[in-house]
mmCIF file of C-alpha atoms in Angstrom:
data_model
loop_
_atom_site.group_PDB
_atom_site.id
_atom_site.type_symbol
_atom_site.label_atom_id
_atom_site.label_comp_id
_atom_site.label_asym_id
_atom_site.label_seq_id
_atom_site.Cartn_x
_atom_site.Cartn_y
_atom_site.Cartn_z
ATOM 1 C CA GLN A 1365 -20.113 -2.002 -1.092
ATOM 2 C CA VAL A 1366 -16.412 -1.390 -1.693
ATOM 3 C CA GLN A 1367 -14.143 -2.408 1.153
ATOM 4 C CA PHE A 1368 -10.370 -2.474 1.644
ATOM 5 C CA VAL A 1369 -8.847 -4.534 4.458
ATOM 6 C CA GLU A 1370 -5.121 -4.086 5.070
ATOM 7 C CA VAL A 1371 -3.129 -6.548 7.189
ATOM 8 C CA GLY A 1372 0.480 -7.486 7.790
ATOM 9 C CA GLY A 1373 1.887 -4.515 9.653
ATOM 10 C CA GLY A 1374 4.116 -4.703 12.698
ATOM 11 C CA LEU A 1375 7.233 -3.525 14.460
ATOM 12 C CA VAL A 1376 10.590 -4.072 12.773
ATOM 13 C CA GLN A 1377 14.139 -2.861 13.206
ATOM 14 C CA PRO A 1378 15.786 -0.638 10.596
ATOM 15 C CA GLY A 1379 16.735 -2.720 7.586
ATOM 16 C CA GLY A 1380 13.910 -5.171 8.231
ATOM 17 C CA SER A 1381 11.067 -6.289 5.981
ATOM 18 C CA LEU A 1382 7.304 -6.652 6.068
ATOM 19 C CA ARG A 1383 4.699 -7.829 3.586
ATOM 20 C CA LEU A 1384 1.355 -6.102 3.570
ATOM 21 C CA TYR A 1385 -1.842 -7.467 2.094
ATOM 22 C CA CYS A 1386 -4.929 -5.576 0.980
ATOM 23 C CA THR A 1387 -8.024 -7.684 0.424
ATOM 24 C CA VAL A 1388 -10.499 -5.881 -1.793
ATOM 25 C CA SER A 1389 -14.224 -6.525 -2.047
ATOM 26 C CA GLY A 1390 -16.928 -4.807 -4.062
ATOM 27 C CA LEU A 1391 -14.734 -4.123 -7.079
ATOM 28 C CA SER A 1392 -12.208 -5.930 -9.239
ATOM 29 C CA VAL A 1393 -8.531 -4.996 -8.803
ATOM 30 C CA LYS A 1394 -7.836 -5.916 -12.427
ATOM 31 C CA ASP A 1395 -10.444 -3.450 -13.681
ATOM 32 C CA ASN A 1396 -9.443 -0.528 -11.469
ATOM 33 C CA GLU A 1397 -6.223 1.318 -10.773
ATOM 34 C CA ILE A 1398 -5.485 0.559 -7.114
ATOM 35 C CA ALA A 1399 -2.705 2.222 -5.153
ATOM 36 C CA TRP A 1400 -0.944 1.923 -1.812
ATOM 37 C CA TYR A 1401 -0.728 4.962 0.429
ATOM 38 C CA ARG A 1402 0.940 5.722 3.717
ATOM 39 C CA GLN A 1403 0.396 8.302 6.406
ATOM 40 C CA ALA A 1404 3.173 9.090 8.839
ATOM 41 C CA PRO A 1405 2.219 10.435 12.281
ATOM 42 C CA GLY A 1406 1.146 14.059 11.979
ATOM 43 C CA LYS A 1407 1.598 14.166 8.211
ATOM 44 C CA GLN A 1408 -0.620 13.973 5.166
ATOM 45 C CA ARG A 1409 -1.341 10.749 3.368
ATOM 46 C CA ASP A 1410 1.059 10.101 0.460
ATOM 47 C CA ARG A 1411 0.830 7.639 -2.391
ATOM 48 C CA VAL A 1412 3.462 4.887 -2.313
ATOM 49 C CA GLY A 1413 2.625 3.537 -5.769
ATOM 50 C CA GLY A 1414 0.058 1.475 -7.581
ATOM 51 C CA VAL A 1415 -0.954 -0.833 -10.389
ATOM 52 C CA ARG A 1416 -2.655 0.464 -13.508
ATOM 53 C CA VAL A 1417 -5.413 -1.459 -15.246
ATOM 54 C CA ASN A 1418 -2.932 -2.616 -17.889
ATOM 55 C CA GLY A 1419 -0.740 -4.082 -15.160
ATOM 56 C CA GLU A 1420 1.909 -1.373 -15.197
ATOM 57 C CA ILE A 1421 3.362 -0.814 -11.731
ATOM 58 C CA TYR A 1422 4.660 2.562 -10.620
ATOM 59 C CA TYR A 1423 6.223 3.995 -7.468
ATOM 60 C CA SER A 1424 6.746 7.347 -5.854
ATOM 61 C CA ASP A 1425 10.307 8.632 -5.795
ATOM 62 C CA PHE A 1426 10.798 8.102 -2.058
ATOM 63 C CA VAL A 1427 10.466 4.332 -2.510
ATOM 64 C CA GLU A 1428 13.943 4.228 -4.100
ATOM 65 C CA GLY A 1429 13.644 0.574 -5.086
ATOM 66 C CA ARG A 1430 12.918 -0.678 -1.572
ATOM 67 C CA PHE A 1431 9.239 -1.579 -1.984
ATOM 68 C CA THR A 1432 7.505 -3.922 -4.407
ATOM 69 C CA ILE A 1433 3.826 -3.738 -5.350
ATOM 70 C CA SER A 1434 1.947 -6.621 -6.901
ATOM 71 C CA ARG A 1435 -1.592 -7.891 -7.194
ATOM 72 C CA SER A 1436 -3.481 -11.152 -7.534
ATOM 73 C CA ASN A 1437 -6.433 -10.920 -9.867
ATOM 74 C CA VAL A 1438 -7.612 -14.348 -8.716
ATOM 75 C CA LYS A 1439 -7.543 -13.421 -5.033
ATOM 76 C CA ASN A 1440 -8.568 -9.809 -5.727
ATOM 77 C CA THR A 1441 -5.744 -8.766 -3.415
ATOM 78 C CA MET A 1442 -2.980 -6.170 -3.509
ATOM 79 C CA PHE A 1443 0.442 -6.784 -1.979
ATOM 80 C CA LEU A 1444 3.162 -4.439 -0.748
ATOM 81 C CA GLN A 1445 6.574 -5.898 0.029
ATOM 82 C CA LEU A 1446 8.544 -3.500 2.217
ATOM 83 C CA ASP A 1447 12.300 -4.089 2.348
ATOM 84 C CA ASN A 1448 15.156 -2.167 3.957
ATOM 85 C CA LEU A 1449 12.654 -0.311 6.107
ATOM 86 C CA GLN A 1450 13.822 2.868 7.785
ATOM 87 C CA PRO A 1451 12.375 4.900 10.676
ATOM 88 C CA ASP A 1452 10.915 7.413 8.209
ATOM 89 C CA ASP A 1453 8.780 4.591 6.795
ATOM 90 C CA THR A 1454 6.809 4.437 10.033
ATOM 91 C CA GLY A 1455 3.124 5.068 9.532
ATOM 92 C CA VAL A 1456 -0.200 3.553 8.555
ATOM 93 C CA TYR A 1457 -0.384 1.954 5.129
ATOM 94 C CA PHE A 1458 -3.633 1.881 3.165
ATOM 95 C CA CYS A 1459 -4.847 0.832 -0.240
ATOM 96 C CA ASN A 1460 -7.572 2.530 -2.264
ATOM 97 C CA GLY A 1461 -8.370 3.539 -5.789
ATOM 98 C CA VAL A 1462 -6.336 6.366 -7.277
ATOM 99 C CA THR A 1463 -9.391 8.604 -7.231
ATOM 100 C CA GLU A 1464 -9.602 8.001 -3.459
ATOM 101 C CA THR A 1465 -13.397 8.018 -3.637
ATOM 102 C CA TRP A 1466 -14.035 4.742 -1.848
ATOM 103 C CA PRO A 1467 -14.125 4.368 1.935
ATOM 104 C CA TRP A 1468 -10.716 3.975 3.547
ATOM 105 C CA GLY A 1469 -9.898 0.850 5.498
ATOM 106 C CA GLN A 1470 -8.264 0.853 8.914
ATOM 107 C CA GLY A 1471 -4.834 0.454 7.400
ATOM 108 C CA ALA A 1472 -1.830 -1.545 8.508
ATOM 109 C CA TRP A 1473 0.446 0.044 11.081
ATOM 110 C CA VAL A 1474 4.170 -0.177 10.327
ATOM 111 C CA SER A 1475 6.641 0.869 12.993
ATOM 112 C CA VAL A 1476 10.371 0.925 12.291
ATOM 113 C CA SER A 1477 12.529 1.407 15.329
ATOM 114 C CA SER A 1478 15.670 0.051 16.937
#
C-alpha cells in the first residue's frame, strides 16, 4: 500500500523558512517521479516541483528560486525547503507521484502571516 506522510508545517512570518518532509512507503522514491504540491485555501492543488527518476529537479515558475526540493533514496523521503515565505504561500503541502494516482496524505499546513 502506497502512503505519503507529510510533516514539518507551521506558522511563520513573511520572510521566514520551513522544511517539510514527506516519508514514502509502498514505493521507491528513486524509481518513481515524485512531486510536491500545494493547495491554497479555496483554490485548486498546484504542483510546486518534483524529482525525476534520473535525479533531475524541476520547479514551477511561481517558486522563483525560493524553494528547494531534494530526496533521500536511503530514507525513501522527499524534502521541501521553503525560504522567503510569503502570505501567498499559505496552504497545505502534499507529495505524490506525478500521475497523482496514489492516495493523498493529510499534507503539511503552512501558514505565513505577520
